Coordinates of C-alpha atoms in Angstrom, one line a residue:
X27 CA 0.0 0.0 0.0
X28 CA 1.3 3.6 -1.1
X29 CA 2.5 5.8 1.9
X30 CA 0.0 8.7 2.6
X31 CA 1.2 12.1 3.9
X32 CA -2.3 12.6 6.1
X33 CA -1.1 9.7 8.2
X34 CA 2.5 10.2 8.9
X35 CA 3.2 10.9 13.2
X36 CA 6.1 12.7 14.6
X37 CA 7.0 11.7 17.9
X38 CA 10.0 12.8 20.5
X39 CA 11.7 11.9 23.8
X40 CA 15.0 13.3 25.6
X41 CA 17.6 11.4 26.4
X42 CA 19.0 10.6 29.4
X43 CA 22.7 10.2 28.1
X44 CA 23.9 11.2 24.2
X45 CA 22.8 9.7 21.7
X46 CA 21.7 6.6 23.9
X47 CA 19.9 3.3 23.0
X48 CA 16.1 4.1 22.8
X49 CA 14.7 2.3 26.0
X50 CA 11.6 0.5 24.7
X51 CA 10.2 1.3 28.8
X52 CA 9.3 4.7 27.7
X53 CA 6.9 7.0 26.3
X54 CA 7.3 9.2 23.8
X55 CA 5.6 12.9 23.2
X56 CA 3.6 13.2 20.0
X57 CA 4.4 16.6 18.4
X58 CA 2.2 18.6 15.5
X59 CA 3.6 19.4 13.0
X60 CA 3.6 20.9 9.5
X61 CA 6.8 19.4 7.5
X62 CA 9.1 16.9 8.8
X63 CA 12.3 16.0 7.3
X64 CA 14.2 12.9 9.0
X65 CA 17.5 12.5 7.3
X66 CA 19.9 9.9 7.3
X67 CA 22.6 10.3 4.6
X68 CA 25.5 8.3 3.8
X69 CA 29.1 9.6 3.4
X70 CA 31.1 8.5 0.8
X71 CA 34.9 9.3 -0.6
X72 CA 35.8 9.2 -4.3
X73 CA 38.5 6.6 -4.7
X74 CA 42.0 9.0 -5.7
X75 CA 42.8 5.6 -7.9
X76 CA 44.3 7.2 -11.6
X77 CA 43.3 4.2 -14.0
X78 CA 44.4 4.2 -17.7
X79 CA 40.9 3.5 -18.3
X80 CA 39.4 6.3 -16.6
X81 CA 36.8 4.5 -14.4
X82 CA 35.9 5.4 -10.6
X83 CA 37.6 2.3 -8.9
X84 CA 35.6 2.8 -5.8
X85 CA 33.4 4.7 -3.4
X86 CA 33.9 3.9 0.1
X87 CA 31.2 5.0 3.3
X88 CA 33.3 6.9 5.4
X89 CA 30.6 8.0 7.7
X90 CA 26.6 9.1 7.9
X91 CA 25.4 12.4 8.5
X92 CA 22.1 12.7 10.3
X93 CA 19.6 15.7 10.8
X94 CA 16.3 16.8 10.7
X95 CA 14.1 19.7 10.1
X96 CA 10.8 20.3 11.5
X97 CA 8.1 23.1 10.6
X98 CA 5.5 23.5 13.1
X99 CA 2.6 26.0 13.9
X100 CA 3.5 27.6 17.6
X101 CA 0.7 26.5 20.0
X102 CA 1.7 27.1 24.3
X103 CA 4.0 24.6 25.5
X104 CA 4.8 22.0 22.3
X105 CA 7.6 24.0 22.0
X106 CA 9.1 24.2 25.1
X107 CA 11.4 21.5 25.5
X108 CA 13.2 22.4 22.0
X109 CA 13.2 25.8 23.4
X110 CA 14.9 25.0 26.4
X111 CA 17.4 22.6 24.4
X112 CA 18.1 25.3 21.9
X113 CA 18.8 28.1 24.5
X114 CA 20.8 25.2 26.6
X115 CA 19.6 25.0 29.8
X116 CA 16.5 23.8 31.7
X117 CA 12.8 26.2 33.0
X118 CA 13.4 27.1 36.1
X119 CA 10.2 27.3 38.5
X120 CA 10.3 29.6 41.5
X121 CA 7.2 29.9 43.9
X122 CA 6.4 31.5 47.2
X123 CA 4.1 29.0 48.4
X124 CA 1.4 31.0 50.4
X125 CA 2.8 33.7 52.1
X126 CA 0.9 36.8 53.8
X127 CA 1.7 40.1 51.8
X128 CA 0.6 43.7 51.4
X129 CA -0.7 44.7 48.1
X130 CA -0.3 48.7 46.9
X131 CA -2.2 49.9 44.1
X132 CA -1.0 53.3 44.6
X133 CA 2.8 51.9 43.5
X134 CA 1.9 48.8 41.7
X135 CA 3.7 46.6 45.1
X136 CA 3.6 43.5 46.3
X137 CA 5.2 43.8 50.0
X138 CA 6.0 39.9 51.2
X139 CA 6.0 39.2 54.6
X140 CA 8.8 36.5 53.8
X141 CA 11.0 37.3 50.7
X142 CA 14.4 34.9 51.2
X143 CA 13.1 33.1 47.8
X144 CA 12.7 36.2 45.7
X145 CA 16.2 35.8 45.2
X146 CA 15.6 33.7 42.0
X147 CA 12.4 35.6 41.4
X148 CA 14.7 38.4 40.2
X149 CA 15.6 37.6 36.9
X150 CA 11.1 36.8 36.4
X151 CA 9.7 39.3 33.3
X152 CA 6.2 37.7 34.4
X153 CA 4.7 36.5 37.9
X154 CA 1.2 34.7 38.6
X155 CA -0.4 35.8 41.2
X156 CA -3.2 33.6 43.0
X157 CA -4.9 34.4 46.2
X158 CA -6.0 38.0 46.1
X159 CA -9.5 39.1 47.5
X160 CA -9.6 41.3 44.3
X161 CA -9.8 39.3 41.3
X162 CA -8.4 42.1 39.3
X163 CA -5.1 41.8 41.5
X164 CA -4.5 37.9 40.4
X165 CA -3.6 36.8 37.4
X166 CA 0.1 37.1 35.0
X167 CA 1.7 40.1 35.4
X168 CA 4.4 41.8 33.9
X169 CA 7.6 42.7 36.0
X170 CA 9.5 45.8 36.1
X171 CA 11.1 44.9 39.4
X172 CA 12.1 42.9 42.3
X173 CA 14.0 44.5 45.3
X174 CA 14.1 42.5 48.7
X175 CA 11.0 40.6 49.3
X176 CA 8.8 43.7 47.4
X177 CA 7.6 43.2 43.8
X178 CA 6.5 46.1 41.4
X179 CA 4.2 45.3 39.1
X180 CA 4.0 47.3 35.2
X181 CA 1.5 49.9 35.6
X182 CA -2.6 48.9 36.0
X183 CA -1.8 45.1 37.0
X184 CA -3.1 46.1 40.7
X185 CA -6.4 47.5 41.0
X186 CA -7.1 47.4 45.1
X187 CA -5.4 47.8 48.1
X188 CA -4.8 44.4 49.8
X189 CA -3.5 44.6 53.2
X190 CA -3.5 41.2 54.6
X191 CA -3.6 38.9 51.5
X192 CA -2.2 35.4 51.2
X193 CA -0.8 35.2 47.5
X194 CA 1.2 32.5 45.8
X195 CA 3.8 34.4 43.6
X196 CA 4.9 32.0 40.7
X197 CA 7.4 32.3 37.8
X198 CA 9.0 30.8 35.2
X199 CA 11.8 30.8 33.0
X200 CA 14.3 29.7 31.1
X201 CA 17.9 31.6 30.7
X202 CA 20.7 31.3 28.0
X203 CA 23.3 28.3 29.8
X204 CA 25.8 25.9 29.1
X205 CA 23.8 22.0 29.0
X206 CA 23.6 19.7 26.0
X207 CA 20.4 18.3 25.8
X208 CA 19.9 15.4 22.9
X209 CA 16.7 13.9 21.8
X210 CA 15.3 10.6 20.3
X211 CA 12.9 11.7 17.2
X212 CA 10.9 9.0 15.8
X213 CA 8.2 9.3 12.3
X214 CA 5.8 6.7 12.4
X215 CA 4.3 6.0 8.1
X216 CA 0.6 4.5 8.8
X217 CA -0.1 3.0 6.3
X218 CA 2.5 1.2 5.1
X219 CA 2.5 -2.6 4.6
X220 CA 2.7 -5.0 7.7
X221 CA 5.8 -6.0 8.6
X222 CA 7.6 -3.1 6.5
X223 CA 9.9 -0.7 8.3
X224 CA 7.1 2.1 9.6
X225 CA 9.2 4.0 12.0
X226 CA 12.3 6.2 11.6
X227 CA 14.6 7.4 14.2
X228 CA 17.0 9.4 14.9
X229 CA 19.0 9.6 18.0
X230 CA 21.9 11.7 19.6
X231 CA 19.4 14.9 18.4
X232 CA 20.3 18.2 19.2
X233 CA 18.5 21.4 18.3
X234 CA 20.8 23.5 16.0
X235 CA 18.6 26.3 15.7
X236 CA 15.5 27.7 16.1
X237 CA 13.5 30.2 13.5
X238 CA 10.4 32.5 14.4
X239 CA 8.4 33.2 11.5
X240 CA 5.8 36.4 13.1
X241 CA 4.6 38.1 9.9
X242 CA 1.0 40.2 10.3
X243 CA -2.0 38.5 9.3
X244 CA -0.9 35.4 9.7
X245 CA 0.0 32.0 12.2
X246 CA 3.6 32.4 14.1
X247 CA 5.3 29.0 12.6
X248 CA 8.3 27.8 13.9
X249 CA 11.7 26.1 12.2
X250 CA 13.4 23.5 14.6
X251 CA 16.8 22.3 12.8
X252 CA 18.7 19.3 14.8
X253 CA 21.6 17.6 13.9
X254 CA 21.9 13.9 14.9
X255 CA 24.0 11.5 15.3
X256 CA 22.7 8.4 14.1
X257 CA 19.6 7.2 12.4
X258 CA 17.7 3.9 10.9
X259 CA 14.4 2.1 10.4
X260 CA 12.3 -0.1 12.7
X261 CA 9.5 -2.4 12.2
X262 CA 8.5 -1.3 15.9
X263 CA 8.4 1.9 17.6
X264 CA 11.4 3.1 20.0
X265 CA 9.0 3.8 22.6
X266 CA 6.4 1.7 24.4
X267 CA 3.1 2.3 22.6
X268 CA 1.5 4.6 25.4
X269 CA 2.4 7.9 23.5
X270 CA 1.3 10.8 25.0
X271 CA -0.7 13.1 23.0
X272 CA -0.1 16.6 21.3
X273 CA -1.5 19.2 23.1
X274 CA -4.6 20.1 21.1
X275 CA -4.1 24.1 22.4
X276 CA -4.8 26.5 19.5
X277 CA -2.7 28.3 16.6
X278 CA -1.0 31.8 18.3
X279 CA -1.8 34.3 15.5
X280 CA -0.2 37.6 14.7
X281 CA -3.1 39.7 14.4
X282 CA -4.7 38.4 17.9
X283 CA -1.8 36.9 20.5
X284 CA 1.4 39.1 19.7
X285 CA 1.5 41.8 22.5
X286 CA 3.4 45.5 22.9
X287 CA 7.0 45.1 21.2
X288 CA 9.1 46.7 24.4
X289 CA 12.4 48.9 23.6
X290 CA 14.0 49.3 26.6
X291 CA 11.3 48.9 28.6
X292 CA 9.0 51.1 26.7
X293 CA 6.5 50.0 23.8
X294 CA 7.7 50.7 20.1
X295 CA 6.2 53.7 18.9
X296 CA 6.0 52.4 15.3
X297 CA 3.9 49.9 13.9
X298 CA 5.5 46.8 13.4
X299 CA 4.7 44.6 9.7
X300 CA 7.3 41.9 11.2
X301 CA 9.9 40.0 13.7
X302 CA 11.7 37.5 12.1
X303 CA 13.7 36.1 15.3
X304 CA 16.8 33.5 14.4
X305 CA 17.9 31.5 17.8
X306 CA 21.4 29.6 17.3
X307 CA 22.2 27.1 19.8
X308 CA 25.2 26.4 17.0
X309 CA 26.1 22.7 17.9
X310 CA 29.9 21.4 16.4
X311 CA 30.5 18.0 15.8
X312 CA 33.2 16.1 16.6
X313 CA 33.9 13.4 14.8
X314 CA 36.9 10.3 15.7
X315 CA 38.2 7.4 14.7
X316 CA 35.6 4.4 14.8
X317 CA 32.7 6.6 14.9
X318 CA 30.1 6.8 11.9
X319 CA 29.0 10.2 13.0
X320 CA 29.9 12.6 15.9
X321 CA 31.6 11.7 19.9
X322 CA 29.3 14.3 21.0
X323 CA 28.3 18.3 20.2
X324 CA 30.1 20.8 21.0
X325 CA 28.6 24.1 21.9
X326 CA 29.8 26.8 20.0
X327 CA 28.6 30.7 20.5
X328 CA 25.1 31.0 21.3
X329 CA 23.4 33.5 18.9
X330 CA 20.0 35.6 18.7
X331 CA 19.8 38.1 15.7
X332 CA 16.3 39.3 14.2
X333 CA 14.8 42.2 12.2
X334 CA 12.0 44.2 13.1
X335 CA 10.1 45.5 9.7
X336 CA 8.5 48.8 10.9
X337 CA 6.3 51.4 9.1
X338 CA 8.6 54.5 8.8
X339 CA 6.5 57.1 10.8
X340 CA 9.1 58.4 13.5
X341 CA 13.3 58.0 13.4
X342 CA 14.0 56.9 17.5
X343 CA 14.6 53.4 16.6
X344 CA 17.0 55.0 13.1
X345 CA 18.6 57.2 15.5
X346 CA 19.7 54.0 18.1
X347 CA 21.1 52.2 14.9
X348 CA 23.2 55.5 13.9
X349 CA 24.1 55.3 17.4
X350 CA 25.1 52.3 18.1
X351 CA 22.2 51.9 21.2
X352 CA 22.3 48.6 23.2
X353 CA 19.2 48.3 24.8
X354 CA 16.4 45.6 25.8
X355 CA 13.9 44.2 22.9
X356 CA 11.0 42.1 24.7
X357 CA 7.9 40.8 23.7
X358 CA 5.3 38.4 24.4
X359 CA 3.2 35.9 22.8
X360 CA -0.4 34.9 24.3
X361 CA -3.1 32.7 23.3
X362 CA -7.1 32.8 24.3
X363 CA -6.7 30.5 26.8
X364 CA -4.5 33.0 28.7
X365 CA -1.3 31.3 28.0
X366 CA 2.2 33.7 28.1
X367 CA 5.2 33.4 26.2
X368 CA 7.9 36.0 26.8
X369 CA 10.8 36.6 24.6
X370 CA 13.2 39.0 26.1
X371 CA 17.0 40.2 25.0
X372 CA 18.2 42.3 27.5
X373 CA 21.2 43.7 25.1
X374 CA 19.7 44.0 21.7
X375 CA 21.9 46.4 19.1
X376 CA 20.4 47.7 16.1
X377 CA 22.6 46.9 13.4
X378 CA 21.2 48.5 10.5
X379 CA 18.0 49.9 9.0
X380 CA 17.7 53.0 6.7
X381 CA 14.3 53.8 5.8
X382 CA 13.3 52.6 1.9
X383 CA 11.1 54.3 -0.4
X384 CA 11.1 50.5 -2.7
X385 CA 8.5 51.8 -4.9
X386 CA 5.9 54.1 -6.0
X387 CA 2.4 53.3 -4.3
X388 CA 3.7 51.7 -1.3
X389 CA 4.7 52.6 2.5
X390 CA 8.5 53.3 3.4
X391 CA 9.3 50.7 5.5
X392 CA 12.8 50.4 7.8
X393 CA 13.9 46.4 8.1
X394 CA 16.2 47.2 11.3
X395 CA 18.7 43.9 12.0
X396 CA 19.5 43.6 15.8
X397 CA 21.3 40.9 17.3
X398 CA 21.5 40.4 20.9
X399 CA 24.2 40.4 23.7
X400 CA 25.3 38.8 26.7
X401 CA 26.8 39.9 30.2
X402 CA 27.4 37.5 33.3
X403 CA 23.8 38.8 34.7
X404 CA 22.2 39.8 31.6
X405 CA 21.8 36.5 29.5
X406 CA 21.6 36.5 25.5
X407 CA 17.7 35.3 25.3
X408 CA 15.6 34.8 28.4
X409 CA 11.9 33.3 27.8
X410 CA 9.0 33.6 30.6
X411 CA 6.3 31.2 30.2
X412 CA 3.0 30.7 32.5
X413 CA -0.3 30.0 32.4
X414 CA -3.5 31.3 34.3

């Protein structure tokens, strides 16, 4: 029977050690997707041989090259393991647990009674807050700081005084690090003949890099590009049959789930058309004697660069690029269920950007390239996530 598209599965599971034997014991995530590519490619050398007769004597394997590329359309949370791979490191949770507090409307505060674990809250761009009286004053909020065991809030996220509240403050986030993490990726084909090899796997896969595709009118789709180390077929699947299902939470759209573009901590005057964002988790392999593939990745330098295609209506964000302003771009990503994404670059240069009159009839646009930077406290790329 032919092999039909509208039945082809994509499944995922991390691995406990590189590019480790699947354990059969486990089960594996099953992830939407749009396109996926599953490569395994031989390597093979040209024989230097110089025959009279001018034939190729030979063309040896000298190794296999592995990788995949995977388009998907961004819903809350299938993305945030490859996220967290990419940007190597792990989410980080932090939460007070129920702790009395005083909340101030007048200065956007929350005043803890106990604040020893707002330590790790400090580097939060969003908080949940549960417990309030006022259910204006729960709810995600955005951060603008944390000093001590007080937390001020962005302007309007507290409505009413609260003087003897018991909230749970909650974050979560993932930072720019220094971990490998390698995944097994497996395709399952449906319909193909009984006993034919269904499923394809890769393991020893690492996420390269990660594209954002957020163009107006439109869904925000996503580019996930691993390299692997090895790959083959199975008649059975890698995991053990109890897969767990994709998450079923809607499409984030442009026109209804991207909120205020931030510019050092202000929103961009200028309409924005689009924010192509490139994440680079730029893996190295290292290749040895007696090994088909790779030893391991290495991690080369992490890299964030972008461009934001505004309307031309006022020069500020012209005038950083002329000169040579380092600042923070942030912005968040929501869906109707109340869902938060938060992508922020604390160091973000404009590179370039002069406004372009392309042609008659048409707006003059500025496509301004940033790329982001990194300090020992302020991290290349920093994502917030939570959910109501």
């Amino acid at each position: 029977m032919a092999t039909d598209a509208n039945q082809v599965s994509l499944y995922y599971a991390a691995e406990s050690a590189f590019n480790e034997t699947p354990d059969l014991g486990s089960a594996l995530q099953e992830l939407a997707f749009i396109n996926a590519d599953l490569k395994v490619n031989p390597v093979y050398q040209d024989s230097e041989e110089i025959r009279s007769d001018r034939q190729l004597a030979a063309q040896p394997k000298v190794g296999e090259e592995a990788s995949a590329k995977v388009d998907v359309e961004l819903s809350m949370q299938a993305m945030n393991d490859f996220f967290a791979a990419c940007l190597g490191s792990a989410w980080v949770t932090v939460t007070s647990g129920a702790v009395t507090a005083t909340i101030a409307s007048a200065g956007q505060t929350i005043t803890l009674a106990s604040g020893s674990w707002t330590a790790n809250l400090a580097n939060a761009r969003y908080v949940k807050v549960a417990g309030s009286a006022t259910a204006a004053n729960n709810g995600i909020k955005k951060v603008v700081s944390v000093v001590a065991n007080v937390i001020t809030l962005a302007a309007g996220s507290l409505t009413t005084n609260d003087a003897g509240a018991t909230l749970t403050v909650t974050a979560k986030y993932v930072r720019t690090g220094q971990t490998l993490t390698t995944f097994l990726l497996e395709q399952k084909f449906a319909l193909m003949d009984a006993g034919e090899n269904r499923f394809k796997y890769l393991t020893g896969a690492g996420v390269n890099d990660i594209s954002l595709d957020l163009a107006s009118k439109s869904r925000v789709k996503a580019t996930v590009n691993f390299m692997a180390a090895a790959g083959a077929y199975s008649a059975t699947t890698m995991g053990d049959g109890s897969n767990l299902a994709k998450t079923g939470l809607p499409i984030i759209t442009t026109n209804a789930n991207v909120a205020t573009i931030y510019r050092g901590g202000s929103a961009i005057a200028v309409p924005v058309m689009s924010l192509p964002l490139s994440i680079k988790n730029n893996l190295r392999a290292r290749p040895a004697l007696a090994t088909q593939n790779t030893l391991a990745w290495g991690l080369n330098e992490f890299d964030v660069s972008g461009t934001i295609n505004a309307y031309f209506s006022a020069k500020a964000l012209v005038d950083e690029m002329i000169a040579g302003t380092v600042s923070s771009l942030e912005f968040a990503l929501n869906d109707s269920g109340g869902k938060l994404l938060n992508f922020y670059m604390p160091l973000a240069k404009i590179l370039n950007g002069d406004p372009n009159p392309s042609n008659k009839n048409s707006d003059v646009m500025t496509a301004l390239t940033f790329r982001a930077l990194g300090s020992d406290a302020l991290k290349v790329l920093q994502l917030d996530y939570l959910e109501p």
